[in-house]
Amino acid sequence: MSTDEGGPVDRFLEEIDPTVFLFGALLTVGVIAAFFVSPGTVESGISSLNDQLLGAFNWALLLIVFLIVVFLLFLIVGPWGSIRLGDESPEYSFLSFFAMLYSAGFAAGVVFWGPTEALFYYDSPSPLFGGVEGGSAEAMSVAIQQTLFHWALPQLAVFTIMGIAIGYFAYNYDNVPLRVSSALTPIIGAENLDGPVAKVVDVLAVFATIGGVATSLGFIGSQFVTGLDYQWGISMGNVGILLVVTMMTLLFTTSMVLGVDRGIRRLSNFNMVLFVVLMVATFVVGPTLFLILLGTQAFGGMVADFVSMSLFTGAGAFGAGNAEATEWMNSWTVFYWAWALSWSPFAGLFIARISRGRTVREVAFTGIVATSAATIPWFTFVGGTSVWAHHNGVADFGAVIAGEQGAEVSGFILFEAFPMGTVFMLAFMVLVTTFFVTSADSSTLAVSMMTTGGKARPSTINRIFWGVVLGMTAAILMILGGTGSANTLQQAAIITGTPFAFVCFLAMLALIRDFGSEYGRVLLQDETVLVGSSAGTDAESPPTGPGGPVESDDD
């Protein structure tokens, strides 16, 4: 019976990749169950593995992400940028393409951390800026600079490289499916995309996506619940949390079932409009001239210090290294890179899904430049206003900085100090909810694609199943509550994200190899002698200039 003739269950059973679906589902559901059976054991095990990975591979994450940023910048300005993903016209307008890429990629984290992250760097600046005292006027600029660095190019780069690699090999090669392992096609071979290596990559992609995205959605959900309690005194117990997450799960599942065009695209466009309105309103109501000066200085500092900020390690506890500096870097920069890497399978797959027909230059530019152009003003205006308000006593974030209140309350403290603060808080909560929905439905669609061998339009049952799993995982994060459980899932994001640093690196090498062989080398010739001279060249092309053999006129 064909897929078209069978019912929904038949279509679901026929389309799934049994290995990826079963192992991905069992691994994810197994971790969820383990939290309920023995959360302490799971926490200690994850914490131990997290420490080992940070100690061994923190430098690798920093270096790989930096190299990916450099490569994407080269694609934007270099000759390979004109390569097209497939031979069709783009399916969506540029603005819709940008809105979906931004909303699906990491916008939920942008909203959550916007009002609060710079406060932590203001209180405790990066050890790279050793002469800056925490809580000083100078620390305000350094705090915004560090925030812009974390949320501009590097995080976006890992999503973009995976999107370009998956899309290029899926749309430009014959019989290559739209799935994460396809990014490594030249390395593992097109004939081995159903082999064990590809299956391991795809199973790990499912687990990493659920773990990384659920951590983010747990934060966003907690922000929504906190807003209800903070503004209107509506305290949510476990039942209330389940109701909130169930409502949000229904929203993003409905959006996902409607499809990319009718659901995700329209909601993403709405998100960007509300995002810009709230950002501009904060700029106007806040210390406008100060924000312009602060943003200009912070952006300049980020550009000037980009390389040193990207590769700063503190040298650890080895030799004369600064162990405290390394701990700071692990807690912030390395964690963010690993978290972004845990998102890279789903974000890359979704970017590939909506990028067909676009050039490599368009995707790279949108992925790291256009999105940064939206992110930088947000953190400058919202984060800068928070730092300014705390520094000048307009609002008190002391409990948040000290860890006595969660970071999710910062936005409500900030907007409460504004004229018509209730309006700002309502808009903020709507933005939190809609970004929750777009992040969840795009990630669930991506997981559904992973578990069907790369099918662009998975069945409704498949999408609903993974929507429920993702919603349950986010609910568990919120119900478990407490700093320990949240930290455990953040550490799990590091554990799942670290392997994808190497997957992203291999995807970049696969693109370089294929672009170089198919579209021409840009650094070396096909046959280049690095040391010495080429005897073959000398024999075939003897010099005819000064010092070379003289041609005779005699016959």
XYZ file of C-alpha atoms in Angstrom:
555
model
C 0.000 0.000 0.000
C 1.422 3.419 -0.898
C 1.833 6.245 1.500
C -0.865 8.263 -0.251
C -3.434 5.439 -0.032
C -2.773 4.439 3.577
C -3.989 6.139 6.713
C -1.991 8.417 9.034
C -0.564 5.499 11.042
C 0.504 3.654 7.889
C 2.203 6.773 6.602
C 3.978 7.248 9.932
C 5.231 3.657 10.042
C 6.319 3.716 6.425
C 8.296 6.952 6.597
C 10.302 6.553 9.820
C 13.917 5.513 9.928
C 13.605 2.761 12.592
C 17.187 3.037 13.864
C 17.265 6.812 14.290
C 13.688 7.039 15.575
C 13.936 4.225 18.138
C 17.404 5.016 19.453
C 16.687 8.758 19.518
C 13.371 8.251 21.306
C 14.736 5.670 23.763
C 17.771 7.785 24.598
C 15.699 10.915 25.174
C 12.853 9.259 27.070
C 15.407 7.241 29.060
C 17.085 10.404 30.338
C 13.681 11.871 31.226
C 12.781 8.714 33.169
C 16.160 8.632 34.911
C 15.579 12.123 36.307
C 12.454 10.867 38.066
C 13.995 7.599 39.269
C 17.270 8.980 40.623
C 17.912 12.632 39.849
C 20.911 12.801 42.188
C 22.743 9.974 40.423
C 22.059 11.453 37.009
C 23.161 14.907 38.132
C 26.448 13.650 39.566
C 27.191 11.544 36.488
C 26.465 14.381 34.086
C 28.456 16.820 36.225
C 31.498 14.531 36.217
C 31.381 14.019 32.438
C 30.852 17.743 31.944
C 33.995 18.566 33.941
C 36.052 16.078 31.952
C 34.866 17.447 28.612
C 35.523 21.043 29.637
C 39.002 20.148 30.842
C 39.897 18.311 27.646
C 38.066 20.157 24.875
C 37.321 23.747 25.928
C 40.169 24.973 23.698
C 38.809 22.934 20.780
C 35.366 24.536 20.998
C 36.890 28.020 21.036
C 39.230 27.321 18.115
C 36.690 25.482 15.945
C 34.006 28.146 16.340
C 36.551 30.870 15.508
C 37.663 29.036 12.335
C 34.026 28.595 11.259
C 33.412 32.349 11.639
C 36.481 33.102 9.500
C 35.371 30.611 6.833
C 31.845 32.058 6.634
C 33.221 35.579 6.283
C 35.364 34.277 3.426
C 32.298 32.740 1.770
C 30.557 36.122 1.896
C 33.361 37.968 0.096
C 35.087 35.129 -1.781
C 34.425 33.443 -5.137
C 32.654 30.424 -3.627
C 29.800 32.618 -2.422
C 28.081 32.450 -5.820
C 27.511 28.678 -5.531
C 23.783 27.952 -5.390
C 21.972 25.414 -3.187
C 20.031 23.504 -5.819
C 18.779 24.809 -9.166
C 15.360 26.172 -8.178
C 14.182 29.663 -7.248
C 14.022 30.507 -3.506
C 10.755 29.434 -1.913
C 10.423 32.444 0.415
C 11.082 36.168 0.209
C 14.299 37.392 1.794
C 12.473 39.021 4.728
C 10.503 35.842 5.493
C 13.672 33.778 5.086
C 15.503 36.061 7.514
C 12.629 36.073 10.030
C 12.374 32.262 10.056
C 16.134 31.802 10.312
C 16.347 34.250 13.206
C 13.272 32.991 15.075
C 14.173 29.332 14.696
C 17.846 29.735 15.457
C 18.320 31.320 18.843
C 15.856 34.170 19.308
C 14.356 32.526 22.410
C 17.745 32.840 24.118
C 18.111 36.424 22.893
C 14.833 37.405 24.565
C 15.679 35.596 27.799
C 19.224 36.944 28.210
C 18.645 40.410 26.723
C 17.791 42.257 29.970
C 20.110 40.266 32.252
C 23.375 38.959 30.799
C 25.292 42.238 30.763
C 24.522 42.668 34.471
C 26.702 39.664 35.333
C 29.629 40.980 33.274
C 29.140 44.430 34.805
C 29.491 42.873 38.246
C 32.277 40.450 37.234
C 34.063 41.468 34.000
C 35.936 38.932 31.913
C 39.469 38.296 33.245
C 40.675 39.212 29.756
C 40.006 42.818 30.803
C 41.975 42.505 34.018
C 42.214 46.234 34.684
C 38.446 46.795 34.721
C 36.848 46.871 38.159
C 33.418 45.280 38.575
C 30.603 47.767 39.148
C 32.549 50.693 37.666
C 31.530 52.976 34.807
C 34.157 51.318 32.605
C 32.623 47.933 33.344
C 29.379 49.035 31.674
C 30.996 49.211 28.230
C 32.978 46.000 28.736
C 29.773 44.219 29.836
C 27.929 45.144 26.632
C 31.003 44.313 24.539
C 31.170 40.812 26.033
C 27.439 40.310 25.515
C 27.604 41.384 21.873
C 30.496 38.994 21.317
C 28.526 36.081 22.752
C 25.373 36.736 20.738
C 26.617 38.082 17.403
C 28.762 36.108 14.945
C 30.009 32.954 16.736
C 26.759 31.354 17.946
C 25.082 32.038 14.631
C 28.064 30.656 12.730
C 27.625 27.059 13.906
C 23.982 27.049 12.797
C 24.884 28.540 9.444
C 27.760 26.192 8.583
C 25.539 23.175 9.220
C 22.719 24.708 7.178
C 24.992 25.383 4.202
C 26.633 21.941 4.368
C 23.366 19.990 4.683
C 21.626 22.080 2.017
C 24.511 22.003 -0.449
C 25.017 18.241 -0.419
C 21.272 17.474 -0.282
C 20.322 19.806 -3.155
C 23.427 19.520 -5.354
C 24.119 15.786 -5.124
C 21.912 12.952 -6.382
C 20.158 10.740 -3.819
C 21.495 12.604 -0.761
C 18.703 13.045 1.852
C 17.987 16.182 3.847
C 19.433 15.095 7.200
C 22.276 16.022 9.511
C 24.688 13.256 8.484
C 24.478 14.510 4.881
C 26.754 17.401 5.900
C 29.612 14.869 5.912
C 28.855 13.367 2.482
C 32.367 13.770 0.947
C 33.983 12.385 4.109
C 31.878 9.297 4.788
C 30.833 8.818 1.142
C 27.399 9.188 -0.439
C 27.101 5.404 -0.573
C 27.542 5.201 3.231
C 24.804 7.641 4.266
C 22.772 4.693 5.522
C 25.781 3.177 7.290
C 26.629 3.052 10.996
C 28.622 6.311 11.099
C 25.750 8.290 9.579
C 23.246 6.631 11.934
C 25.336 7.553 14.990
C 25.509 11.177 13.836
C 21.738 11.321 13.260
C 20.852 9.651 16.584
C 23.156 12.008 18.439
C 21.571 14.903 16.525
C 18.119 13.921 17.812
C 19.335 13.704 21.410
C 21.360 16.932 21.187
C 18.398 18.806 19.720
C 15.965 17.673 22.392
C 18.461 18.396 25.197
C 19.633 21.762 23.904
C 16.247 23.108 22.853
C 14.443 21.852 25.961
C 16.951 23.723 28.118
C 16.125 26.917 26.249
C 12.393 26.309 26.311
C 12.572 25.577 30.021
C 14.134 28.996 30.559
C 11.535 30.710 28.377
C 8.665 28.896 30.093
C 10.031 29.870 33.504
C 10.202 33.473 32.316
C 6.507 33.370 31.424
C 5.539 31.810 34.770
C 7.737 34.284 36.659
C 6.044 37.185 34.882
C 2.606 36.022 36.013
C 3.822 35.792 39.601
C 5.861 39.011 39.578
C 3.245 41.290 38.032
C -0.081 39.800 39.088
C 0.803 37.537 42.024
C -0.319 34.380 40.211
C 1.819 31.685 41.793
C 2.135 28.580 39.627
C 2.592 25.205 41.261
C 3.538 22.078 39.375
C 0.000 21.710 38.012
C 0.026 25.293 36.794
C 3.422 24.810 35.140
C 2.082 21.740 33.358
C -0.923 23.756 32.167
C 1.317 26.554 30.846
C 3.640 24.161 29.042
C 0.661 22.180 27.706
C -0.835 25.374 26.313
C 2.469 26.335 24.681
C 2.926 22.789 23.367
C -0.510 22.941 21.756
C 0.387 26.290 20.197
C 3.680 25.199 18.674
C 2.310 21.803 17.628
C -0.577 23.531 15.836
C 1.855 25.919 14.160
C 4.072 22.995 13.154
C 1.201 20.918 11.755
C 0.092 23.923 9.671
C 3.503 23.716 8.017
C 6.354 26.097 7.321
C 4.414 28.442 5.069
C 1.140 28.813 6.983
C 2.519 28.343 10.504
C 6.197 29.032 11.130
C 6.604 31.734 8.458
C 3.637 33.839 9.597
C 4.459 33.565 13.281
C 8.125 34.372 12.610
C 7.123 37.527 10.742
C 4.918 38.578 13.676
C 7.781 37.873 16.096
C 10.182 40.139 14.254
C 7.685 43.014 14.151
C 7.008 42.797 17.901
C 10.739 42.295 18.575
C 11.615 45.513 16.721
C 8.757 47.474 18.327
C 9.807 46.496 21.864
C 13.478 47.169 21.101
C 12.805 50.624 19.643
C 10.426 51.507 22.490
C 13.121 50.583 25.022
C 15.608 52.749 23.128
C 13.230 55.733 23.167
C 12.112 55.385 26.808
C 15.584 54.497 28.073
C 18.713 56.694 28.179
C 18.787 57.177 24.393
C 21.970 59.207 23.923
C 23.861 57.101 26.463
C 22.838 53.914 24.620
C 24.164 55.311 21.337
C 27.507 56.162 22.935
C 27.650 52.872 24.847
C 26.753 50.783 21.805
C 29.284 52.517 19.576
C 32.096 51.947 22.064
C 31.088 48.351 22.828
C 30.782 47.445 19.134
C 34.193 48.970 18.414
C 35.698 47.051 21.326
C 34.179 43.801 20.083
C 35.635 44.289 16.598
C 39.074 45.268 17.950
C 39.234 42.442 20.511
C 37.393 39.770 18.508
C 40.360 37.432 18.023
C 41.586 37.632 21.611
C 38.034 37.203 22.988
C 37.513 34.198 20.696
C 40.658 32.369 21.779
C 41.037 33.442 25.419
C 41.510 30.389 27.674
C 43.251 31.706 30.783
C 45.669 28.786 30.176
C 43.874 26.796 32.888
C 45.683 25.503 35.935
C 48.714 24.446 33.890
C 52.025 26.170 34.597
C 51.368 29.819 35.368
C 47.830 29.674 33.993
C 44.956 31.433 35.692
C 42.515 28.752 36.868
C 39.882 31.364 37.832
C 40.026 32.917 34.361
C 39.550 29.500 32.781
C 36.589 28.804 35.072
C 35.004 32.113 34.042
C 35.544 31.321 30.381
C 34.118 27.791 30.803
C 31.043 29.150 32.609
C 30.213 31.663 29.903
C 31.904 31.515 26.485
C 32.508 27.761 26.290
C 29.039 27.032 27.665
C 27.426 29.305 25.066
C 29.392 27.725 22.224
C 28.504 24.213 23.407
C 24.864 25.183 23.843
C 24.783 26.636 20.327
C 26.479 23.487 19.026
C 23.789 21.356 20.647
C 21.271 23.431 18.646
C 23.304 23.190 15.428
C 21.769 19.903 14.146
C 18.184 21.174 14.284
C 18.979 24.785 13.341
C 21.215 23.664 10.490
C 18.619 21.232 9.182
C 15.883 23.870 9.369
C 18.094 26.467 7.655
C 18.804 23.941 4.893
C 15.064 23.261 4.589
C 14.256 26.935 3.876
C 17.421 27.820 1.893
C 16.869 25.871 -1.322
C 17.569 28.063 -4.331
C 19.685 30.602 -2.450
C 23.391 31.157 -2.955
C 25.990 30.241 -0.358
C 26.726 33.965 0.006
C 23.073 34.772 0.782
C 22.812 32.072 3.433
C 26.148 32.978 5.036
C 25.330 36.701 4.998
C 21.869 36.183 6.474
C 23.150 33.670 9.023
C 25.902 35.761 10.590
C 25.620 39.369 9.362
C 21.902 40.151 8.998
C 21.016 38.336 12.217
C 23.853 40.075 14.061
C 22.468 43.394 12.819
C 19.247 42.567 14.691
C 20.905 41.114 17.780
C 23.443 43.868 18.440
C 20.854 46.676 18.858
C 18.682 44.437 21.080
C 21.444 43.712 23.578
C 22.715 47.282 23.381
C 19.310 48.877 24.044
C 17.769 46.347 26.446
C 20.945 45.124 28.161
C 22.479 48.586 28.175
C 19.349 50.060 29.789
C 19.459 47.374 32.508
C 23.100 48.121 33.308
C 22.487 51.872 33.252
C 19.416 51.534 35.480
C 21.292 49.419 38.034
C 24.409 51.624 37.977
C 22.329 54.765 38.556
C 19.884 53.293 41.082
C 16.857 53.509 38.776
C 16.215 49.769 39.172
C 17.691 47.221 41.569
C 19.002 43.974 40.057
C 21.128 43.151 43.108
C 19.189 39.997 43.975
C 19.562 38.700 40.401
C 23.310 39.383 40.324
C 23.727 37.720 43.720
C 21.782 34.655 42.584
C 18.960 35.190 45.088
C 16.494 35.624 42.200
C 16.538 33.879 38.837
C 17.718 35.621 35.690
C 14.201 35.286 34.268
C 12.934 38.102 36.523
C 15.302 40.762 35.106
C 13.041 41.793 32.229
C 10.153 42.466 34.597
C 12.338 44.476 36.996
C 13.523 46.571 34.057
C 10.151 47.241 32.449
C 8.502 47.932 35.816
C 10.709 51.039 36.040
C 9.377 52.339 32.681
C 6.372 54.607 32.132
C 3.439 52.339 31.218
C 5.510 49.459 32.557
C 2.561 47.034 32.442
C 2.262 47.503 28.668
C 5.959 46.741 28.245
C 5.698 43.638 30.423
C 2.684 42.348 28.497
C 4.490 42.846 25.194
C 7.548 41.125 26.653
C 5.490 38.112 27.765
C 3.830 37.841 24.353
C 7.270 37.957 22.727
C 8.523 35.275 25.113
C 5.569 33.053 24.216
C 5.734 33.497 20.455
C 9.490 32.920 20.344
C 8.920 29.816 22.475
C 6.458 28.619 19.848
C 8.654 29.329 16.797
C 11.734 27.756 18.382
C 9.760 24.697 19.459
C 7.885 24.092 16.221
C 10.947 24.518 13.992
C 13.053 22.248 16.225
C 10.282 19.643 16.360
C 9.959 19.752 12.575
C 13.726 19.244 12.309
C 13.680 16.238 14.671
C 10.800 14.761 12.670
C 12.892 15.176 9.515
C 15.876 13.514 11.210
C 13.820 10.472 12.167
C 12.312 9.996 8.693
C 15.579 9.808 6.804
C 15.400 13.433 5.688
C 11.792 13.792 4.533
C 10.979 17.503 4.101
C 7.312 17.073 5.142
C 7.021 14.387 7.834
C 3.653 12.950 8.831
C 1.441 14.689 11.377
C 1.773 11.807 13.878
C 5.561 12.019 13.763
C 5.554 15.766 14.363
C 3.014 15.523 17.184
C 5.023 12.761 18.896
C 8.211 14.812 18.978
C 6.271 17.935 19.946
C 4.949 16.139 23.030
C 8.417 14.783 23.910
C 9.944 18.255 23.620
C 7.156 19.832 25.683
C 7.501 17.145 28.376
C 11.252 17.700 28.602
C 10.800 21.456 28.988
C 8.106 20.879 31.640
C 10.393 18.544 33.575
C 13.111 21.195 33.615
C 10.672 23.707 35.074
C 9.098 21.288 37.577
C 12.427 20.022 38.836
C 13.275 23.682 39.349
C 16.156 24.734 41.518
C 19.619 25.709 40.436
C 20.966 22.173 40.507
C 18.555 20.699 37.985
C 18.866 23.654 35.635
C 22.641 23.372 35.825
C 22.402 19.666 35.113
C 20.564 20.222 31.850
C 22.966 23.016 30.925
C 25.786 20.542 31.518
C 23.905 18.021 29.394
C 23.828 20.624 26.629
C 27.620 20.873 26.888
C 27.927 17.082 26.745
C 25.743 16.806 23.643
C 27.144 19.949 22.053
C 30.837 19.090 22.331
C 30.750 16.225 19.780
C 29.008 18.544 17.329
C 31.969 20.926 17.457
C 33.843 18.244 15.570
C 30.864 17.492 13.307
C 30.674 21.197 12.383
C 34.433 21.266 11.791
C 34.218 18.210 9.535
C 31.259 19.787 7.698
C 33.417 22.856 7.021
C 36.260 20.654 5.733
C 33.771 18.770 3.529
C 32.628 22.053 1.972
C 36.216 23.232 1.433
C 37.107 19.928 -0.205
C 34.087 19.925 -2.505
C 34.157 23.628 -3.387
C 37.888 23.400 -4.128
C 37.550 20.387 -6.415
C 34.355 21.467 -8.206
C 34.706 25.246 -8.407
C 38.452 25.870 -8.295
C 41.055 26.266 -5.601
C 41.547 29.707 -4.103
C 44.870 29.239 -2.299
C 46.972 26.581 -4.045
C 47.122 25.213 -7.570
C 46.142 21.612 -8.262
C 49.853 20.715 -8.260
C 51.922 22.861 -5.934
C 55.464 22.306 -4.642
C 55.787 23.716 -1.140
C 59.511 22.932 -0.714
C 62.202 22.735 -3.424
C 61.461 22.802 -7.133
C 59.465 20.738 -9.598
C 61.682 18.772 -11.990
C 58.702 18.023 -14.225
C 57.924 21.682 -14.627
C 61.563 22.512 -15.428
C 61.685 19.838 -18.124
C 58.415 20.750 -19.756
C 58.821 24.540 -19.670
C 62.493 25.591 -19.925
C 63.077 29.286 -19.216
C 63.495 31.437 -22.321
C 64.356 34.691 -20.608
C 67.721 35.992 -19.458
C 69.966 33.112 -18.466
C 67.833 30.562 -20.373
C 68.756 28.612 -23.533
C 69.205 30.640 -26.714
C 67.140 29.635 -29.722
C 69.103 29.192 -33.035
C 68.071 30.540 -36.383
C 69.741 27.572 -38.185
C 67.533 24.871 -39.685
